[in-house]
Short mmCIF file of C-alpha atoms and ligand atoms in Angstrom, two decimals:
data_model
loop_
_atom_site.label_atom_id
_atom_site.label_comp_id
_atom_site.label_asym_id
_atom_site.label_seq_id
_atom_site.Cartn_x
_atom_site.Cartn_y
_atom_site.Cartn_z
CA LEU A 1 20.20 7.76 -28.08
CA GLU A 2 18.38 4.28 -28.30
CA ASP A 3 18.73 1.39 -25.69
CA GLY A 4 21.59 -0.70 -26.40
CA LYS A 5 23.68 2.52 -27.70
CA VAL A 6 25.42 5.25 -26.89
CA SER A 7 25.92 8.58 -29.12
CA VAL A 8 29.04 10.72 -28.94
CA THR A 9 28.86 13.99 -30.55
CA ARG A 10 32.10 16.29 -30.94
CA ALA A 11 33.02 19.14 -33.38
CA ALA A 12 34.18 16.73 -35.72
CA GLY A 13 30.58 14.90 -36.06
CA SER A 14 28.69 12.17 -34.27
CA VAL A 15 29.47 8.56 -33.92
CA THR A 16 27.37 5.74 -32.33
CA PHE A 17 28.99 3.20 -30.16
CA PRO A 18 27.03 -0.23 -29.16
CA ALA A 19 26.70 -0.24 -25.61
CA GLU A 20 25.36 -2.34 -22.79
CA PHE A 21 25.37 -0.56 -19.20
CA MET A 22 23.28 -0.60 -16.24
CA LEU A 23 22.94 2.87 -14.41
CA VAL A 24 22.64 3.03 -10.49
CA ALA A 25 22.42 6.57 -9.29
CA ALA A 26 21.57 8.09 -5.68
CA ALA A 27 20.33 11.29 -4.77
CA ASN A 28 19.01 13.00 -1.55
CA PRO A 29 15.60 13.57 -0.91
CA CYS A 30 15.86 17.61 -0.68
CA PRO A 31 18.62 19.84 -0.43
CA CYS A 32 19.35 19.34 3.43
CA GLY A 33 18.79 15.73 3.01
CA TYR A 34 16.12 14.97 6.12
CA LEU A 35 12.97 14.88 3.97
CA GLY A 36 10.78 12.26 5.61
CA ASP A 37 13.25 11.39 8.48
CA PRO A 38 11.64 10.32 11.41
CA LYS A 39 13.92 11.88 13.90
CA ARG A 40 15.46 14.84 12.06
CA GLU A 41 13.35 18.00 10.48
CA CYS A 42 13.86 18.95 7.04
CA LYS A 43 14.47 22.85 7.01
CA CYS A 44 13.86 23.15 3.07
CA SER A 45 10.96 25.22 1.86
CA PRO A 46 8.36 23.51 -0.64
CA ARG A 47 10.10 25.58 -3.45
CA MET A 48 13.29 24.51 -2.56
CA ILE A 49 12.44 20.91 -2.85
CA MET A 50 10.85 21.22 -6.10
CA LYS A 51 13.70 23.06 -7.49
CA TYR A 52 16.31 20.46 -6.47
CA HIS A 53 14.15 17.75 -8.19
CA SER A 54 13.42 19.88 -11.32
CA LYS A 55 17.23 19.27 -11.75
CA LEU A 56 16.40 15.68 -12.75
CA SER A 57 14.57 15.91 -16.09
CA GLY A 58 11.66 14.00 -16.66
CA PRO A 59 12.75 12.27 -19.50
CA LEU A 60 15.99 10.98 -17.74
CA MET A 61 13.66 9.93 -14.61
CA ASP A 62 11.34 8.01 -17.13
CA ARG A 63 14.39 6.00 -18.13
CA ILE A 64 15.11 4.92 -14.70
CA ASP A 65 13.17 1.59 -13.85
CA LEU A 66 13.36 0.91 -10.19
CA HIS A 67 13.12 3.74 -7.94
CA ILE A 68 13.57 3.17 -4.37
CA SER A 69 13.66 5.41 -1.09
CA VAL A 70 16.43 4.41 1.25
CA PRO A 71 15.40 5.65 4.68
CA MET A 72 18.27 6.72 7.13
CA ILE A 73 19.35 3.67 9.31
CA GLU A 74 20.12 4.09 13.11
CA PRO A 75 23.65 3.87 14.24
CA ASP A 76 22.63 0.98 16.64
CA LYS A 77 21.35 -0.95 13.70
CA LEU A 78 24.21 -0.88 11.54
CA ALA A 79 25.93 -3.80 13.60
CA ILE A 80 25.93 -5.29 10.26
CA PHE A 81 28.14 -8.43 11.22
CA GLU A 82 25.32 -9.61 13.49
CA HIS A 83 22.78 -9.02 10.76
CA LYS A 84 21.30 -12.07 9.17
CA PRO A 85 19.68 -10.98 5.77
CA SER A 86 16.18 -12.97 5.33
CA GLU A 87 17.92 -14.20 1.94
CA SER A 88 21.40 -14.70 1.50
CA SER A 89 23.27 -13.35 -1.39
CA GLU A 90 24.11 -16.84 -2.76
CA ALA A 91 20.40 -17.76 -2.92
CA ILE A 92 19.68 -14.27 -4.72
CA ARG A 93 22.51 -14.92 -7.13
CA LYS A 94 21.15 -18.25 -8.00
CA ARG A 95 17.64 -16.92 -8.80
CA VAL A 96 19.05 -14.16 -10.87
CA MET A 97 21.37 -16.79 -12.77
CA ALA A 98 17.86 -18.73 -13.37
CA ALA A 99 15.87 -15.82 -14.37
CA ARG A 100 19.03 -14.80 -16.92
CA SER A 101 18.79 -18.15 -18.46
CA ILE A 102 15.19 -18.14 -18.95
CA GLN A 103 15.61 -14.83 -20.63
CA SER A 104 18.06 -16.03 -23.03
CA LYS A 105 16.25 -19.11 -24.09
CA ARG A 106 13.63 -16.69 -24.57
CA PHE A 107 15.09 -14.40 -27.02
CA LYS A 108 17.62 -16.95 -28.57
CA LYS A 109 16.21 -16.07 -32.12
CA ALA A 110 15.37 -12.18 -31.40
CA GLY A 111 19.23 -11.24 -31.29
CA ILE A 112 18.80 -9.58 -27.56
CA PHE A 113 19.88 -10.87 -24.19
CA SER A 114 17.45 -10.02 -21.65
CA ASN A 115 14.11 -8.18 -21.03
CA SER A 116 15.36 -4.67 -20.82
CA GLY A 117 16.55 -5.20 -24.38
CA MET A 118 13.16 -5.94 -25.67
CA LYS A 119 11.55 -3.51 -28.38
CA ASN A 120 8.02 -2.80 -28.38
CA LYS A 121 7.51 -5.66 -31.31
CA HIS A 122 9.29 -7.97 -28.56
CA ILE A 123 7.01 -7.21 -25.99
CA LYS A 124 3.92 -8.05 -27.88
CA GLU A 125 5.72 -11.58 -29.34
CA PHE A 126 7.03 -12.55 -25.60
CA CYS A 127 5.23 -11.13 -22.92
CA ASN A 128 2.20 -13.14 -21.72
CA ILE A 129 0.30 -10.69 -19.41
CA ASP A 130 -2.88 -12.01 -17.93
CA LYS A 131 -6.28 -10.27 -17.78
CA GLU A 132 -6.33 -9.03 -14.30
CA ALA A 133 -2.35 -7.87 -14.62
CA PHE A 134 -3.09 -6.17 -17.77
CA LEU A 135 -6.26 -4.32 -15.88
CA LEU A 136 -4.08 -3.09 -13.45
CA LEU A 137 -1.37 -1.96 -15.90
CA LYS A 138 -4.30 -0.21 -17.66
CA GLN A 139 -5.48 1.66 -14.53
CA ALA A 140 -2.09 2.82 -13.66
CA VAL A 141 -1.60 4.53 -17.10
CA ASN A 142 -5.01 6.17 -16.51
CA ASN A 143 -4.65 7.08 -12.92
CA TYR A 144 -1.14 8.37 -13.23
CA GLY A 145 -0.95 9.48 -16.41
CA LEU A 146 2.30 7.42 -17.46
CA SER A 147 3.70 7.98 -20.51
CA ALA A 148 3.81 5.27 -23.24
CA ARG A 149 7.42 4.80 -22.62
CA THR A 150 6.66 4.24 -18.86
CA TYR A 151 4.26 1.63 -19.89
CA PHE A 152 6.19 -0.55 -21.87
CA ARG A 153 9.11 -0.29 -19.34
CA LEU A 154 6.62 -1.19 -16.68
CA ILE A 155 5.95 -4.39 -18.77
CA LYS A 156 9.75 -5.34 -18.95
CA VAL A 157 9.97 -4.90 -14.96
CA SER A 158 6.99 -7.04 -14.79
CA GLN A 159 8.38 -9.56 -16.92
CA THR A 160 11.63 -9.53 -15.17
CA ILE A 161 9.77 -9.96 -11.54
CA ALA A 162 7.88 -12.73 -13.07
CA ASP A 163 11.22 -14.59 -14.38
CA LEU A 164 12.77 -14.09 -10.99
CA ALA A 165 9.66 -15.97 -9.34
CA GLY A 166 9.96 -18.52 -11.84
CA ASP A 167 6.53 -17.71 -13.37
CA THR A 168 5.77 -18.18 -17.06
CA GLY A 169 3.61 -15.43 -17.51
CA ILE A 170 2.74 -11.61 -16.18
CA LYS A 171 0.74 -11.59 -13.25
CA GLN A 172 -1.14 -9.10 -11.03
CA ASN A 173 1.25 -9.14 -8.57
CA HIS A 174 4.20 -8.70 -10.61
CA VAL A 175 2.77 -5.52 -12.05
CA ALA A 176 1.99 -4.34 -8.76
CA GLU A 177 5.66 -4.57 -7.60
CA ALA A 178 6.98 -2.97 -10.74
CA LEU A 179 4.40 0.13 -10.01
CA GLN A 180 6.04 0.27 -6.37
CA TYR A 181 9.35 1.28 -8.32
CA ARG A 182 7.66 4.06 -10.12
CA ILE A 183 5.78 5.66 -7.04
CA ARG A 184 8.42 8.23 -6.05
CA GLU A 185 7.65 9.48 -9.30
CA GLN A 186 4.20 10.31 -8.29
CA GLU A 187 4.99 12.11 -5.08
ZN1 LIG B 201 15.33 19.27 3.52
#
């Protein structure tokens, strides 16, 4: 199974189709759901939590770029109609469109459409990582024992963060943000 392709295997044989998709998934932090909750106590044993997490395989988790903890929201804070977001959806949409347009220009001749479609050779060709950013990336790989796959995915996410910020190259703060989305794996 490669990025941009999906294979279907049946008794009659195996077929590969082109596919572009985004996987979004959610899971509880533990079987009871209260692990890390400031108000309610988690009743699960460490063994139960480990068993629960082991159901999601490492290679699958490795392919999910952004891991985010979503804490429980208190009922009185659920008054969504009074809530004023710091950045409106319309403003975010504009930033995303701008980032997509940077990417389609960047990859015009490479036959790909977005940062996530980059193969390793594209990363070498198109990503401009400054010295400090590269150092941070190297440190993270050594400290957390990250796989080569995670390393390259981190660069791609960093490039997207840089594009969203309107920066031309990958800087240390972009790598730092990309690493944040991987922290859950290391817990
Ligand atoms: Zn629990």
